[in-house]
XYZ file of C-alpha atoms in Angstrom:
672
model
C 13.902 -14.414 -17.903
C 15.409 -15.502 -21.272
C 13.094 -13.250 -23.401
C 13.859 -10.225 -21.198
C 17.515 -10.787 -21.527
C 17.290 -10.974 -25.350
C 15.276 -7.582 -25.328
C 17.876 -5.947 -23.172
C 20.709 -7.214 -25.412
C 18.765 -5.935 -28.440
C 18.192 -2.483 -26.882
C 21.912 -2.244 -25.859
C 22.977 -3.039 -29.365
C 20.756 -0.392 -30.897
C 22.041 2.016 -28.241
C 25.686 1.223 -28.970
C 25.097 1.800 -32.718
C 23.789 5.288 -32.319
C 25.317 6.894 -29.255
C 28.222 8.927 -27.996
C 29.982 6.393 -25.790
C 32.266 6.301 -22.919
C 33.643 3.173 -21.319
C 35.023 2.125 -17.878
C 36.852 -1.325 -17.612
C 38.083 -3.132 -14.596
C 39.873 -6.454 -14.505
C 40.669 -8.205 -11.200
C 42.541 -11.406 -11.263
C 43.826 -13.391 -8.244
C 45.615 -16.694 -7.950
C 46.642 -17.723 -4.448
C 48.528 -20.566 -2.920
C 45.558 -22.563 -1.615
C 42.159 -23.429 -3.057
C 40.191 -21.545 -0.433
C 37.549 -19.071 -1.185
C 38.997 -15.678 -2.106
C 42.284 -17.033 -3.237
C 41.252 -17.656 -6.853
C 39.107 -15.148 -8.725
C 38.741 -13.581 -12.156
C 36.431 -10.637 -12.533
C 35.740 -8.280 -15.448
C 33.464 -5.447 -15.455
C 32.639 -2.995 -18.341
C 30.527 0.118 -17.590
C 29.304 1.656 -20.783
C 27.726 5.253 -20.728
C 26.254 6.767 -23.810
C 23.963 9.773 -24.956
C 21.486 8.575 -27.645
C 20.489 12.190 -28.233
C 20.074 15.462 -26.191
C 17.504 14.107 -23.844
C 18.080 10.287 -23.716
C 21.226 8.505 -22.136
C 21.795 5.065 -20.953
C 24.063 2.984 -18.679
C 25.074 -0.693 -18.930
C 27.265 -2.861 -17.012
C 28.616 -6.170 -18.545
C 30.231 -8.693 -16.202
C 32.251 -11.815 -16.850
C 33.357 -13.244 -13.572
C 34.535 -16.881 -13.261
C 34.602 -16.946 -10.345
C 34.095 -13.493 -8.616
C 35.403 -12.690 -5.114
C 31.816 -12.779 -3.895
C 28.860 -14.739 -5.179
C 28.210 -16.660 -8.206
C 29.999 -16.802 -11.591
C 28.380 -14.517 -14.179
C 28.603 -14.046 -17.953
C 25.864 -11.590 -18.575
C 24.668 -8.033 -19.100
C 24.527 -7.188 -15.432
C 23.013 -3.719 -15.520
C 21.026 -1.595 -17.912
C 18.935 1.483 -17.697
C 17.838 4.171 -20.081
C 17.313 7.801 -18.811
C 15.100 10.426 -20.371
C 15.271 14.021 -19.277
C 13.392 16.809 -20.876
C 12.989 19.955 -18.855
C 10.772 19.235 -15.987
C 10.486 15.414 -16.552
C 13.154 12.645 -15.754
C 12.211 8.895 -16.405
C 14.637 6.054 -15.742
C 13.607 2.547 -17.331
C 15.652 -0.554 -16.344
C 17.852 -1.127 -13.307
C 17.156 1.345 -10.674
C 19.791 2.985 -8.498
C 17.591 5.305 -6.208
C 18.024 7.090 -3.034
C 15.333 9.037 -1.325
C 16.489 11.464 1.465
C 19.111 9.443 3.609
C 17.674 6.071 2.815
C 15.260 5.232 5.555
C 12.659 3.992 3.129
C 14.462 3.409 -0.028
C 18.200 3.157 -0.904
C 18.951 0.993 -3.975
C 22.523 0.433 -4.674
C 25.300 -1.833 -5.757
C 28.732 -2.383 -4.368
C 30.963 -4.809 -6.309
C 33.737 -4.953 -3.658
C 31.298 -6.382 -1.088
C 29.064 -8.500 -3.224
C 26.149 -6.079 -2.202
C 23.378 -5.446 -4.772
C 19.700 -4.438 -3.801
C 18.827 -2.747 -6.930
C 15.323 -3.402 -8.710
C 14.344 -3.544 -12.232
C 11.607 -1.079 -13.256
C 10.750 2.491 -13.804
C 11.280 5.509 -11.791
C 10.349 9.207 -12.414
C 10.245 12.855 -11.308
C 8.344 15.732 -12.435
C 8.815 19.410 -11.564
C 5.289 20.503 -11.290
C 4.096 24.167 -11.518
C 4.143 25.958 -8.088
C 7.588 24.507 -7.073
C 6.419 20.957 -6.440
C 8.520 17.958 -7.369
C 6.533 14.862 -7.911
C 8.511 11.437 -7.894
C 8.030 7.848 -7.660
C 9.026 4.274 -8.823
C 7.720 0.788 -9.605
C 10.232 -2.186 -9.517
C 10.996 -5.600 -8.652
C 14.056 -7.850 -8.212
C 15.926 -10.448 -6.240
C 17.901 -9.680 -3.174
C 20.881 -11.733 -2.101
C 22.623 -11.279 1.292
C 24.537 -12.981 4.175
C 27.976 -14.185 2.617
C 29.101 -17.657 3.735
C 32.606 -16.986 5.169
C 33.831 -20.464 4.069
C 32.495 -20.343 0.358
C 31.776 -16.659 -0.501
C 28.397 -17.677 -1.662
C 25.008 -16.237 -0.518
C 23.099 -17.931 2.193
C 19.783 -15.906 1.841
C 17.793 -14.589 -1.220
C 14.230 -13.535 -1.884
C 12.230 -11.390 -4.297
C 10.945 -7.832 -3.608
C 8.371 -5.651 -5.144
C 8.295 -1.974 -4.416
C 6.091 0.935 -5.212
C 6.760 4.569 -4.237
C 4.965 7.849 -4.592
C 6.073 11.065 -3.207
C 6.107 15.046 -3.472
C 8.666 17.645 -2.402
C 7.911 21.285 -1.755
C 10.731 23.480 -0.832
C 12.434 21.951 2.442
C 9.460 19.507 3.017
C 9.245 15.959 1.497
C 6.578 13.324 2.035
C 6.468 9.771 0.510
C 4.512 6.628 0.714
C 6.102 3.255 -0.100
C 4.591 -0.279 -0.308
C 7.098 -2.993 -0.121
C 6.409 -6.788 -0.624
C 8.974 -9.537 -0.011
C 8.190 -13.140 -1.169
C 9.741 -15.759 1.212
C 9.986 -19.453 0.269
C 10.400 -22.357 2.601
C 14.106 -22.899 1.849
C 14.735 -19.329 3.139
C 12.696 -19.764 6.283
C 14.357 -22.977 6.988
C 17.828 -21.278 6.916
C 16.322 -18.944 9.424
C 15.966 -21.910 11.758
C 19.274 -23.466 10.883
C 21.288 -20.280 11.520
C 19.280 -17.424 12.980
C 21.181 -14.187 12.366
C 18.831 -11.421 13.600
C 16.051 -10.726 16.128
C 13.285 -11.372 13.564
C 14.740 -14.751 12.818
C 15.054 -15.522 16.414
C 11.431 -14.520 16.944
C 10.434 -16.855 14.082
C 12.091 -19.742 15.949
C 10.222 -18.895 19.148
C 6.886 -18.433 17.542
C 6.462 -21.114 14.716
C 7.331 -24.807 15.032
C 9.722 -25.994 12.339
C 7.099 -28.348 10.952
C 4.619 -25.414 10.410
C 6.780 -23.484 8.014
C 5.124 -22.312 4.968
C 5.981 -19.788 2.274
C 5.036 -16.176 3.210
C 4.561 -12.822 1.646
C 5.575 -9.904 3.974
C 4.044 -6.501 3.347
C 5.161 -3.137 4.782
C 3.367 0.079 4.275
C 5.836 3.013 4.783
C 5.053 6.733 5.448
C 7.896 9.118 5.415
C 8.515 12.885 6.061
C 11.769 14.731 5.461
C 12.481 18.263 6.459
C 15.558 20.475 6.240
C 16.133 24.111 7.394
C 18.885 26.527 8.478
C 19.059 29.517 10.684
C 22.388 31.311 11.250
C 25.254 29.131 11.486
C 23.059 26.042 12.186
C 21.729 23.557 9.740
C 19.022 21.031 10.696
C 17.870 17.926 8.794
C 15.041 15.462 10.193
C 13.942 12.321 8.425
C 11.207 10.276 10.061
C 9.471 7.034 8.878
C 6.354 5.222 10.150
C 5.841 1.577 9.098
C 3.044 -0.845 9.346
C 4.445 -4.335 8.455
C 4.056 -7.831 8.965
C 6.159 -10.207 11.140
C 7.149 -13.271 9.195
C 4.202 -15.812 9.454
C 2.694 -13.334 12.077
C 0.590 -10.285 12.802
C 1.138 -6.851 11.588
C 2.935 -4.598 13.836
C 4.116 -0.891 13.950
C 7.636 0.416 13.805
C 9.547 3.532 13.080
C 12.829 5.049 11.960
C 14.129 8.481 12.781
C 17.389 10.157 11.668
C 18.397 13.797 12.697
C 21.482 15.798 11.924
C 22.444 19.093 13.157
C 25.524 21.049 11.976
C 26.864 24.343 13.332
C 30.043 26.413 12.751
C 30.928 28.231 15.808
C 33.928 30.312 15.946
C 35.559 28.237 13.167
C 34.880 25.022 15.007
C 32.770 22.716 12.966
C 30.339 20.710 15.077
C 28.013 17.753 13.765
C 25.537 15.939 15.921
C 23.808 12.861 14.354
C 21.044 10.934 16.033
C 19.391 7.681 15.161
C 16.308 5.890 16.499
C 15.653 2.619 14.498
C 12.792 0.641 16.221
C 11.622 -2.091 13.684
C 13.020 -5.224 15.221
C 11.027 -7.604 13.264
C 11.344 -6.013 9.852
C 13.272 -7.860 7.083
C 15.666 -5.236 5.778
C 16.475 -5.288 1.991
C 15.683 -1.993 0.135
C 16.709 0.514 2.740
C 20.005 1.400 4.213
C 19.721 4.334 6.570
C 22.741 6.300 8.071
C 24.863 4.261 10.430
C 25.632 7.209 12.708
C 29.157 6.236 13.540
C 32.550 6.811 12.054
C 33.370 4.423 9.157
C 37.223 3.846 9.335
C 39.706 4.476 6.616
C 42.171 2.647 8.856
C 43.081 -0.964 7.990
C 43.219 -2.317 11.642
C 40.314 -0.176 12.829
C 38.203 -1.546 9.946
C 38.679 -5.117 11.170
C 36.776 -4.328 14.303
C 34.090 -2.148 12.752
C 30.694 -2.227 14.667
C 28.061 -4.247 12.862
C 25.077 -2.214 12.474
C 21.544 -3.259 13.487
C 19.255 -1.411 11.167
C 16.053 -2.673 12.778
C 16.807 -1.983 16.468
C 19.427 0.586 17.527
C 19.422 4.108 19.081
C 22.608 6.207 19.112
C 24.515 9.365 18.817
C 27.344 10.764 16.904
C 29.341 13.985 17.660
C 32.109 15.228 15.416
C 34.331 18.320 15.816
C 36.581 19.727 13.154
C 38.833 22.702 13.618
C 41.886 24.062 11.858
C 44.588 25.683 14.123
C 46.760 26.391 11.017
C 47.800 24.632 7.618
C 50.245 22.643 9.988
C 47.871 21.566 12.529
C 44.254 20.486 12.181
C 42.088 18.607 14.498
C 39.203 16.095 13.922
C 37.288 14.166 16.955
C 34.598 11.843 16.691
C 32.556 10.116 19.572
C 29.812 7.658 18.789
C 27.752 5.284 20.784
C 24.651 3.280 20.513
C 22.483 0.438 22.044
C 19.460 -1.565 21.237
C 16.112 -0.551 22.585
C 15.324 -3.636 24.488
C 17.186 -6.068 26.835
C 15.573 -9.188 28.051
C 16.554 -11.653 30.836
C 14.830 -14.961 31.744
C 13.591 -15.463 35.398
C 13.335 -19.288 36.145
C 11.292 -19.352 39.238
C 11.287 -22.226 41.633
C 9.085 -23.142 44.583
C 9.358 -25.769 47.364
C 7.592 -29.074 46.390
C 7.213 -32.206 48.511
C 6.704 -35.899 47.975
C 4.276 -37.604 50.433
C 5.619 -40.867 51.665
C 2.849 -41.301 54.276
C 4.482 -40.920 57.644
C 7.101 -38.448 56.321
C 7.442 -35.790 53.626
C 10.476 -35.303 51.337
C 10.979 -31.655 50.095
C 12.726 -30.392 47.025
C 13.004 -27.307 44.752
C 11.255 -27.478 41.443
C 11.112 -25.020 38.528
C 7.544 -23.718 38.206
C 7.664 -20.899 35.395
C 10.068 -18.903 33.372
C 9.259 -15.285 32.987
C 10.758 -12.790 30.621
C 12.019 -9.613 32.229
C 12.458 -6.371 30.439
C 15.670 -4.963 31.729
C 16.280 -1.208 32.516
C 18.395 0.493 29.706
C 21.732 1.921 30.708
C 21.800 5.683 30.894
C 23.142 7.898 28.186
C 26.256 8.744 29.874
C 27.064 5.138 31.028
C 26.501 3.987 27.439
C 28.933 6.711 26.111
C 31.662 5.935 28.650
C 30.919 2.230 28.524
C 30.591 2.249 32.262
C 28.299 -0.754 32.367
C 27.100 -3.666 34.407
C 26.857 -7.251 33.106
C 23.018 -6.984 32.596
C 23.482 -3.876 30.384
C 25.245 -5.968 27.801
C 21.813 -7.312 26.940
C 21.384 -4.084 24.972
C 24.370 -4.620 22.792
C 26.125 -1.322 23.698
C 28.731 0.135 21.509
C 31.108 3.087 22.058
C 33.957 4.393 20.099
C 36.138 7.462 20.266
C 38.502 8.700 17.452
C 40.778 11.586 17.600
C 43.048 12.720 14.855
C 45.620 15.553 14.324
C 46.821 16.223 10.680
C 48.474 18.945 8.684
C 51.096 20.063 6.143
C 54.728 21.257 6.797
C 57.629 22.844 4.899
C 55.436 24.317 2.209
C 53.397 21.241 1.856
C 56.206 19.008 1.440
C 55.427 17.087 4.413
C 51.939 15.685 5.095
C 51.304 13.951 8.510
C 48.572 12.347 10.236
C 48.402 10.882 13.872
C 45.198 9.269 15.235
C 43.936 7.289 18.253
C 40.826 5.048 18.220
C 39.241 3.323 21.198
C 36.408 0.833 20.722
C 34.061 -1.107 23.079
C 31.385 -3.192 21.369
C 29.356 -6.038 22.525
C 29.126 -8.423 19.565
C 27.053 -11.233 20.844
C 24.718 -11.591 23.948
C 23.648 -15.132 24.409
C 21.677 -14.949 27.564
C 21.140 -13.703 31.183
C 19.129 -16.086 33.307
C 17.905 -15.688 36.941
C 17.286 -18.665 38.966
C 15.145 -17.594 42.056
C 13.677 -19.603 44.981
C 12.698 -16.898 47.342
C 14.304 -19.225 50.078
C 14.999 -16.283 52.373
C 11.321 -15.277 52.462
C 9.954 -18.648 53.665
C 8.277 -18.412 57.205
C 9.500 -21.558 58.938
C 7.126 -21.320 61.819
C 4.219 -21.122 59.375
C 5.754 -24.198 57.538
C 6.025 -26.160 60.640
C 2.405 -25.469 61.563
C 1.249 -26.579 58.038
C 3.263 -29.649 58.305
C 1.800 -30.437 61.756
C -1.747 -29.883 60.482
C -0.905 -32.253 57.637
C 0.256 -35.057 60.000
C -2.670 -34.600 62.394
C -4.968 -35.195 59.379
C -2.900 -38.064 58.180
C -2.843 -40.022 61.372
C -6.474 -39.369 61.952
C -7.213 -41.063 58.521
C -5.023 -43.999 59.542
C -7.060 -44.352 62.910
C -10.329 -43.974 61.065
C -9.726 -46.429 58.333
C -8.023 -49.164 60.390
C -9.183 -48.787 63.920
C -12.222 -47.367 65.814
C -13.152 -43.922 64.764
C -15.853 -43.618 67.263
C -13.035 -43.232 69.783
C -11.262 -39.916 69.135
C -7.647 -39.832 68.167
C -7.074 -37.775 71.504
C -8.587 -40.616 73.496
C -6.704 -42.836 75.961
C -7.832 -45.949 73.901
C -6.068 -44.377 70.820
C -2.971 -43.854 72.803
C -3.000 -47.433 73.992
C -3.344 -48.700 70.286
C -0.508 -46.366 69.144
C 1.796 -47.511 72.066
C 1.196 -51.180 71.024
C 1.522 -50.639 67.332
C 4.022 -47.839 67.034
C 5.755 -47.951 70.356
C 4.635 -44.259 71.295
C 1.504 -42.158 71.837
C -0.567 -40.480 69.313
C 1.145 -36.981 70.102
C 4.647 -38.434 70.109
C 3.963 -40.094 66.606
C 2.565 -36.944 65.146
C 5.581 -34.911 66.613
C 8.017 -37.303 65.118
C 6.658 -37.128 61.643
C 6.423 -33.447 62.017
C 9.861 -32.933 63.179
C 11.421 -35.286 60.551
C 9.626 -33.444 57.653
C 10.292 -29.930 59.073
C 13.958 -30.854 59.177
C 13.813 -32.036 55.460
C 12.079 -28.837 54.565
C 14.544 -26.654 56.490
C 17.523 -28.462 54.829
C 16.164 -28.055 51.352
C 15.349 -24.359 52.113
C 18.952 -23.665 52.992
C 19.877 -25.189 49.695
C 18.044 -22.519 48.122
C 21.028 -20.299 48.214
C 23.018 -22.668 45.989
C 20.004 -22.544 43.462
C 19.632 -18.657 43.542
C 21.983 -17.445 40.974
C 22.484 -15.279 37.776
C 24.226 -16.508 34.769
C 25.718 -14.575 32.007
C 27.040 -15.243 28.511
C 28.250 -12.673 26.025
C 31.082 -11.652 23.726
C 32.581 -8.269 23.448
C 35.644 -6.449 21.891
C 38.019 -3.899 23.469
C 40.423 -2.403 21.160
C 42.701 0.765 20.761
C 44.487 1.587 17.597
C 47.128 4.198 16.675
C 47.051 4.847 12.896
C 49.778 7.161 11.376
C 50.653 8.395 7.924
C 53.815 10.556 6.961
C 54.375 11.561 3.292
C 57.199 13.716 1.906
C 56.999 15.224 -1.506
C 60.318 15.557 -3.260
C 58.717 17.424 -6.183
C 58.768 16.255 -9.865
C 56.081 13.699 -9.056
C 58.383 11.854 -6.510
C 57.184 11.126 -3.041
C 57.700 8.677 -0.151
C 54.724 7.683 2.041
C 55.015 5.621 5.244
C 51.672 4.348 6.712
C 51.880 2.651 10.202
C 49.249 1.293 12.511
C 49.530 -0.374 15.835
C 46.594 -2.044 17.635
C 45.861 -3.927 20.953
C 42.682 -5.755 20.942
C 40.798 -8.284 23.141
C 38.044 -10.578 21.939
C 36.428 -11.421 25.384
C 33.932 -14.366 26.008
C 32.257 -14.200 29.357
C 30.353 -17.234 30.951
C 29.941 -16.443 34.503
C 27.613 -17.365 37.344
C 26.954 -14.988 40.287
C 25.693 -16.441 43.614
C 23.896 -13.766 45.642
C 23.917 -15.750 48.836
C 27.664 -16.060 48.939
C 28.270 -12.783 47.159
C 30.587 -14.610 44.708
C 31.110 -15.126 40.853
C 32.387 -18.063 39.133
C 33.909 -17.179 35.691
C 36.462 -19.965 35.420
C 34.942 -20.792 31.912
C 35.424 -17.328 30.591
C 38.158 -16.653 27.981
C 39.686 -14.212 25.747
C 41.979 -13.811 22.850
C 44.500 -11.056 22.938
C 45.719 -9.417 19.767
C 48.740 -7.341 19.026
C 48.950 -6.033 15.422
C 51.155 -4.017 13.373
C 50.426 -2.938 9.751
C 52.980 -1.047 7.660
C 52.904 0.170 4.123
C 55.924 1.975 2.456
C 55.183 3.537 -0.913
C 57.614 5.179 -3.254
C 55.922 7.254 -5.880
C 58.200 7.997 -8.946
C 57.614 10.611 -11.717
C 53.761 10.658 -11.085
C 53.403 7.382 -12.819
C 55.038 4.591 -10.985
C 54.435 3.308 -7.445
C 56.337 0.766 -5.509
C 54.937 -0.496 -2.177
C 55.964 -2.969 0.518
C 53.150 -4.181 2.717
C 53.691 -5.896 6.041
C 50.983 -7.088 8.385
C 51.902 -8.823 11.650
C 49.603 -10.200 14.186
C 50.272 -12.059 17.513
C 47.375 -14.082 19.240
C 47.389 -15.321 22.805
C 44.447 -17.471 24.077
C 43.343 -17.294 27.822
C 40.767 -19.349 29.702
C 40.118 -18.621 33.461
C 43.016 -16.112 33.419
C 45.504 -18.602 32.217
C 47.182 -18.472 28.828
C 46.583 -21.670 26.844
C 48.170 -20.948 23.384
C 50.057 -18.466 21.356
C 50.596 -17.864 17.716
C 51.868 -15.213 15.439
C 51.899 -14.781 11.714
C 53.240 -12.205 9.079
C 51.792 -11.383 5.748
C 54.086 -9.558 3.412
C 53.391 -8.317 -0.098
C 54.880 -6.265 -2.992
C 52.911 -3.974 -5.151
C 53.948 -2.230 -8.395
C 51.471 0.259 -9.882
C 51.840 1.986 -13.306
C 49.575 4.868 -14.403
C 49.923 4.327 -18.099
C 48.048 7.446 -18.908
C 45.161 9.463 -17.432
C 42.890 6.652 -18.342
C 44.653 3.574 -17.726
C 46.337 1.980 -14.641
C 47.893 -1.343 -14.159
C 48.724 -2.825 -10.707
C 50.540 -6.018 -9.900
C 50.747 -7.372 -6.368
C 52.626 -10.620 -5.085
C 52.605 -12.000 -1.594
C 50.247 -12.421 1.067
C 47.283 -10.253 2.568
C 45.470 -10.744 5.711
C 41.864 -10.971 5.304
C 39.329 -9.056 7.533
C 36.099 -7.033 7.553
C 35.480 -4.417 5.013
C 32.525 -2.060 5.227
C 30.707 0.604 3.161
C 27.629 2.533 4.390
C 27.182 0.001 7.216
C 27.225 -3.092 4.719
C 30.137 -5.256 5.704
C 31.758 -8.435 4.401
C 34.565 -10.615 5.680
C 37.255 -11.266 3.196
C 39.597 -14.167 3.641
C 43.421 -14.237 3.740
C 45.185 -14.270 0.350
C 48.061 -16.587 0.581
C 51.300 -16.201 -1.506
C 49.953 -15.474 -4.941
C 49.464 -13.013 -7.618
C 46.954 -10.314 -7.979
C 46.405 -8.280 -11.073
C 44.174 -5.157 -11.449
C 43.647 -3.053 -14.517
C 41.466 -0.113 -14.929
C 40.644 1.806 -18.111
C 38.472 4.892 -19.054
C 38.035 5.476 -22.632
């Protein structure tokens, strides 16, 4: 590693000495009131681009962060690549930023704001061969870090990847093959046990005992096809990937990913339909990032409830409609919904057991087996409308509708936006369990005959072992002995034992109704949000913008038990948190170079358990920001106050930022 860094710095120094350069610099500083993660950071990023000659260029990124907002402190050359292009040939050497198609097989990118980086170091190429063929590929390797700890901002998971890709494109048709290897060490696999985050990690917990954990190399062979075409007003794109991959410490299995997009312009109405079918639930995702197929919000409050994408197991649709009625009124509507392929419940099956006390039997229900039940998936319409039953939540359904009207008035002096967002999302499904006895199927007359036969045999054995078996149990002599010893005849003694045991059995059978039950435990979010934006342009680079959002939201935790015999449900342990939120930003733009903003974020929380309110609190975050566009290439921004944290996402990759409390933030950007 040290030698490679020396080589990279030497190459960069040589490049800087001989090239035509452009620079991009960004400084971020924050110093909040407390010492929590996210309240103190100092980040410096310098991007350098240069042309060595007419066919060779380079890019480098230097970083000094102590500490950064996410991840570990750095003081190093963070990224570097050289690119050679000469007519039909293009070769990149160094850190690779590569996207093939829509990223089902390979999508290597970096997002500093989220602490996300899955780029590899190696070589990539593409060549325009005779006959209209484009040949491309790459070889690379590198470390991947993911899963930010919300308390520290540090990574919880990391492992190394190797990737090789070869592909060819001809006109509208592309095929590629990729071989991907991930090297997993014992600390990583132990982390899967300590805090399983995904289906594949839960599967590992179920299959492999903790004391049998070993390092593992996971291999995936991927075959992908991409096709695009148009006819009339309709554009169609299809991307399909087949994969043969290893489960962690397990067998090789098959999986696939499918993404389809159709766009049509019909009578000036733009209609887009996107479809995803991602079915590789035991795959360890790191180097791909397929389309999310739902609207990624620009709204602050909607962003805090963004659906967390499952890249391995999700099937869903997105429909978006755009239309312009006039410059003053435009419309955009988006409806997206999704679910997982598989929903599983556990059936804990009981049967009637007995304990033999000689002259009587004591009956009780005991669990014999636990069976995994594959549940029936909800219909497309029920998923879209979120018209679902409790068992449907095992499929992690999601549905969101967003409608927006916007336009310009008074010769573009007024710009306005009014939107409405409604979200329903199951965020966690803990379990659904059936407890079944089949008590109402027991034939009590057959049970009585069986008990009677049991005691006929029992008392015969008593007679045969202790008295005179040469005289039958049905003999007068046997009756005389039983009357002397037990105070009753043989038939009466058998009947007494039978009746006592039958009563015990019937009492226990009737208790089966209290054992038969279905338990549910899951978490879901319901929210509706109204974002608005109004801006007035006074001319001369002066404007006033008011951005307001209102949101009602519920975080619901359901812990319920349904008793079929009584047709009743006990959900007294269920709870919810109800949020009411307002976000307001007022910005005055002066002479096209100065901006003054006041930000206010207010939130009320109410806690409920069993329908009763148990607590309430509210909090306000207020901040003031001044931004100065020094010139076309330099901008300085100063913020003082507090900011509420929350989820931020880009291309389905999300991170939860903490609150920033009563402090100063400085951001400086320069291009030169």
